[in-house]
Amino acid sequence: ADVMVPFAVHVDFQSGALTPDPVILRRSHADLAGYFVNESDAPGEDEMYAVHEIRVPATNNNLLSSTTVLQPGTVGGEYFMTKGHFHATRDRAEIYLTLSGQGLLVMALEDGTTQTKEMRPGIVNYVPGHWAHRSVNTGDVPLVFYAVYIGDAGYDYATIADQGFPVIVVEGEDGPEVVPNPRY
Ligand code: F6R
Ligand code: ZN
């Protein structure tokens, strides 16, 4: 079997930057078109979030990990959020550690059961297998978190792209409100 050489990566807790040499994936407003219930504002090429991933092979003997940097803002009253996904290998678990900012982690089973947990610096969120997960930035600065997942977890975006989560997170008079998704 291949034996890897140990290595270290520096994580900047404010910016989410990894040094050295991450794989960076950027998602613009246009990439999220169709994800928000009310999209009257035309989606532009502005960045909504970036994922900086440490390079290791995506195999079940490795741990993949990444920072996500999710910008603050709203679309039609809904806070900026990640697309959200089930893992392609459904039973693969994941851990999120929030580094800066604040938000909500929305999770759902395929039968529509929902859980929502707070994200703030120092909180570890455990996402068991079978739970789809989406991060929502409810603050006014970037939400930055570090995620660790089994290398062969993979991504299944299609289910969420089609029907969304059972709940959405909207800006209310007294802060964020978790309300039923009218399109679910
Ligand atoms: C990996 C994971 C995170 C997300 C990232 C972006 O399993 O959950 O690294 O991939 O926060 O969110 P998505 O992938 O939903 O666009
Ligand atoms: Zn995941």
Coordinates of C-alpha atoms and ligand atoms in Angstrom, one line a residue:
A1 CA 0.0 0.0 0.0
D2 CA 1.1 3.6 -0.6
V3 CA 2.4 5.3 2.5
M4 CA 2.1 9.1 2.5
V5 CA 4.5 11.5 4.0
P6 CA 3.2 13.6 7.0
F7 CA 2.6 17.2 6.2
A8 CA 1.2 20.4 7.8
V9 CA -0.9 23.2 6.5
H10 CA -1.5 26.6 8.0
V11 CA -5.2 27.8 8.3
D12 CA -6.0 31.5 8.7
F13 CA -9.1 31.5 10.9
Q14 CA -10.2 34.9 9.6
S15 CA -9.8 34.5 5.9
G16 CA -9.9 30.7 5.6
A17 CA -6.8 30.8 3.5
L18 CA -4.7 27.6 3.5
T19 CA -0.9 27.6 3.0
P20 CA 0.5 26.1 0.9
D21 CA -1.2 25.0 -2.3
P22 CA -4.9 24.4 -1.8
V23 CA -7.4 23.3 -4.5
I24 CA -9.8 26.3 -4.6
L25 CA -13.4 26.0 -5.9
R26 CA -15.4 29.3 -6.2
R27 CA -19.2 29.5 -6.4
S28 CA -20.8 32.7 -7.7
H29 CA -24.3 34.0 -7.4
A30 CA -24.9 32.7 -10.9
D31 CA -23.8 29.2 -9.8
L32 CA -26.5 29.3 -7.1
A33 CA -29.3 30.4 -9.5
G34 CA -32.4 28.5 -8.7
Y35 CA -31.4 27.8 -5.1
F36 CA -33.2 30.7 -3.5
V37 CA -37.0 30.9 -3.3
N38 CA -37.2 34.6 -4.5
E39 CA -34.5 35.5 -7.0
S40 CA -35.9 38.8 -8.4
D41 CA -32.4 40.3 -8.3
A42 CA -30.4 39.0 -11.3
P43 CA -27.6 36.7 -10.1
G44 CA -24.2 38.1 -11.0
E45 CA -20.7 36.7 -11.1
D46 CA -19.8 38.0 -7.6
E47 CA -18.5 35.2 -5.4
M48 CA -20.9 33.8 -2.8
Y49 CA -18.4 31.3 -1.3
A50 CA -15.1 29.6 -1.9
V51 CA -13.9 26.2 -0.8
H52 CA -10.1 25.7 -0.1
E53 CA -9.3 22.0 0.0
I54 CA -6.1 20.2 1.2
R55 CA -4.8 17.9 -1.5
V56 CA -5.0 14.2 -0.6
P57 CA -6.4 11.3 -2.6
A58 CA -10.2 11.0 -2.3
T59 CA -10.1 7.4 -0.9
N60 CA -11.8 5.8 2.1
N61 CA -8.5 5.6 4.0
N62 CA -7.9 9.3 3.8
L63 CA -9.5 12.3 5.5
L64 CA -10.3 15.2 3.1
S65 CA -10.6 18.6 4.7
S66 CA -11.3 22.1 3.6
T67 CA -12.2 25.6 4.7
T68 CA -15.3 27.2 3.3
V69 CA -15.6 31.0 3.2
L70 CA -19.2 32.1 2.8
Q71 CA -19.9 35.8 2.2
P72 CA -22.6 37.7 4.1
G73 CA -25.8 38.9 2.4
T74 CA -29.3 38.0 1.4
V75 CA -31.2 37.1 -1.8
G76 CA -34.9 37.8 -1.6
G77 CA -34.7 37.8 2.2
E78 CA -32.8 34.5 2.4
Y79 CA -29.3 34.5 3.7
F80 CA -26.4 33.5 1.5
M81 CA -25.8 29.8 1.8
T82 CA -24.0 26.8 0.3
K83 CA -25.7 24.6 -2.3
G84 CA -25.9 21.8 0.2
H85 CA -25.6 18.1 -0.6
F86 CA -26.0 14.5 0.5
H87 CA -22.8 12.5 0.4
A88 CA -22.7 10.3 -2.7
T89 CA -21.7 7.5 -0.3
R90 CA -24.7 8.2 1.9
D91 CA -23.4 6.9 5.2
R92 CA -20.2 9.0 5.3
A93 CA -20.1 11.4 8.3
E94 CA -18.4 14.8 8.5
I95 CA -17.2 17.3 11.1
Y96 CA -17.5 21.1 10.8
L97 CA -15.5 23.4 13.1
T98 CA -16.5 27.1 12.8
L99 CA -13.5 29.4 12.8
S100 CA -15.1 32.9 12.4
G101 CA -18.4 34.5 11.7
Q102 CA -21.8 33.0 12.6
G103 CA -24.4 31.0 10.9
L104 CA -26.8 28.0 10.9
L105 CA -26.1 24.5 9.7
V106 CA -29.3 23.1 8.2
M107 CA -29.4 19.3 7.9
A108 CA -32.1 17.0 6.5
L109 CA -32.8 13.3 6.0
E110 CA -34.3 12.1 2.8
D111 CA -37.7 11.6 4.6
G112 CA -37.8 15.3 5.3
T113 CA -36.7 15.2 9.0
T114 CA -34.8 18.4 9.7
Q115 CA -32.2 19.6 12.2
T116 CA -30.7 23.1 12.5
K117 CA -27.7 23.9 14.6
E118 CA -25.8 27.1 15.4
M119 CA -22.4 27.7 13.9
R120 CA -20.0 30.1 15.7
P121 CA -16.3 30.1 16.5
G122 CA -15.3 27.1 18.5
I123 CA -18.4 25.0 17.8
V124 CA -17.8 21.5 16.3
N125 CA -20.9 20.3 14.4
Y126 CA -21.1 16.6 13.9
V127 CA -23.0 15.6 10.7
P128 CA -23.8 11.9 10.8
G129 CA -24.1 9.9 7.6
H130 CA -27.4 10.2 5.7
W131 CA -27.9 13.9 6.6
A132 CA -27.8 16.4 3.8
H133 CA -26.1 19.6 5.0
R134 CA -26.1 23.3 4.1
S135 CA -24.3 26.2 5.8
V136 CA -26.1 29.6 6.0
N137 CA -24.3 32.8 6.9
T138 CA -26.7 34.8 9.3
G139 CA -24.0 37.4 10.2
D140 CA -22.6 40.4 8.6
V141 CA -19.0 39.1 8.1
P142 CA -17.8 36.0 6.3
L143 CA -18.7 32.7 7.9
V144 CA -15.5 30.5 7.9
F145 CA -15.4 26.9 8.9
Y146 CA -13.1 23.9 8.6
A147 CA -14.7 20.6 7.4
V148 CA -13.2 17.1 7.7
Y149 CA -14.8 14.2 5.8
I150 CA -14.0 10.7 4.8
G151 CA -12.2 10.7 1.5
D152 CA -14.7 8.8 -0.5
A153 CA -17.8 10.7 0.8
G154 CA -18.3 12.4 -2.6
Y155 CA -21.2 14.8 -3.4
D156 CA -24.8 14.3 -4.4
Y157 CA -26.1 17.7 -5.3
A158 CA -29.1 16.7 -7.5
T159 CA -31.6 16.0 -4.8
I160 CA -31.2 19.4 -3.1
A161 CA -30.9 21.2 -6.5
D162 CA -34.3 19.7 -7.4
Q163 CA -36.4 20.3 -4.2
G164 CA -34.2 22.2 -1.7
F165 CA -34.2 21.6 2.0
P166 CA -37.5 21.3 4.0
V167 CA -36.7 24.7 5.6
I168 CA -35.1 27.9 4.5
V169 CA -33.4 30.6 6.7
V170 CA -34.8 34.2 6.2
E171 CA -34.0 37.5 7.7
G172 CA -36.8 38.4 10.2
E173 CA -37.5 41.5 12.3
D174 CA -35.5 40.1 15.2
G175 CA -32.9 38.1 13.3
P176 CA -32.8 34.8 11.4
E177 CA -35.9 32.7 11.2
V178 CA -36.1 29.1 10.1
V179 CA -39.3 28.7 8.1
P180 CA -40.8 25.9 5.9
N181 CA -39.6 25.9 2.3
P182 CA -42.7 26.7 0.2
R183 CA -41.2 24.8 -2.7
Y184 CA -40.3 21.6 -0.8
Ligands
F6R1 C1 -17.7 18.5 2.1 C2 -18.5 19.6 2.7 C3 -18.1 21.0 2.6 C4 -18.9 21.7 1.4 C5 -18.6 23.2 1.3 C6 -19.4 23.8 0.1 O1 -18.4 17.3 2.2 O2 -19.6 19.4 3.2 O3 -16.7 21.1 2.3 O4 -18.6 21.0 0.2 O5 -18.9 23.9 2.5 O6 -20.8 23.4 0.2 P1 -21.4 22.7 -1.1 O7 -20.5 21.5 -1.4 O8 -22.7 22.2 -0.6 O9 -21.5 23.7 -2.2
ZN2 ZN -20.4 17.3 3.0

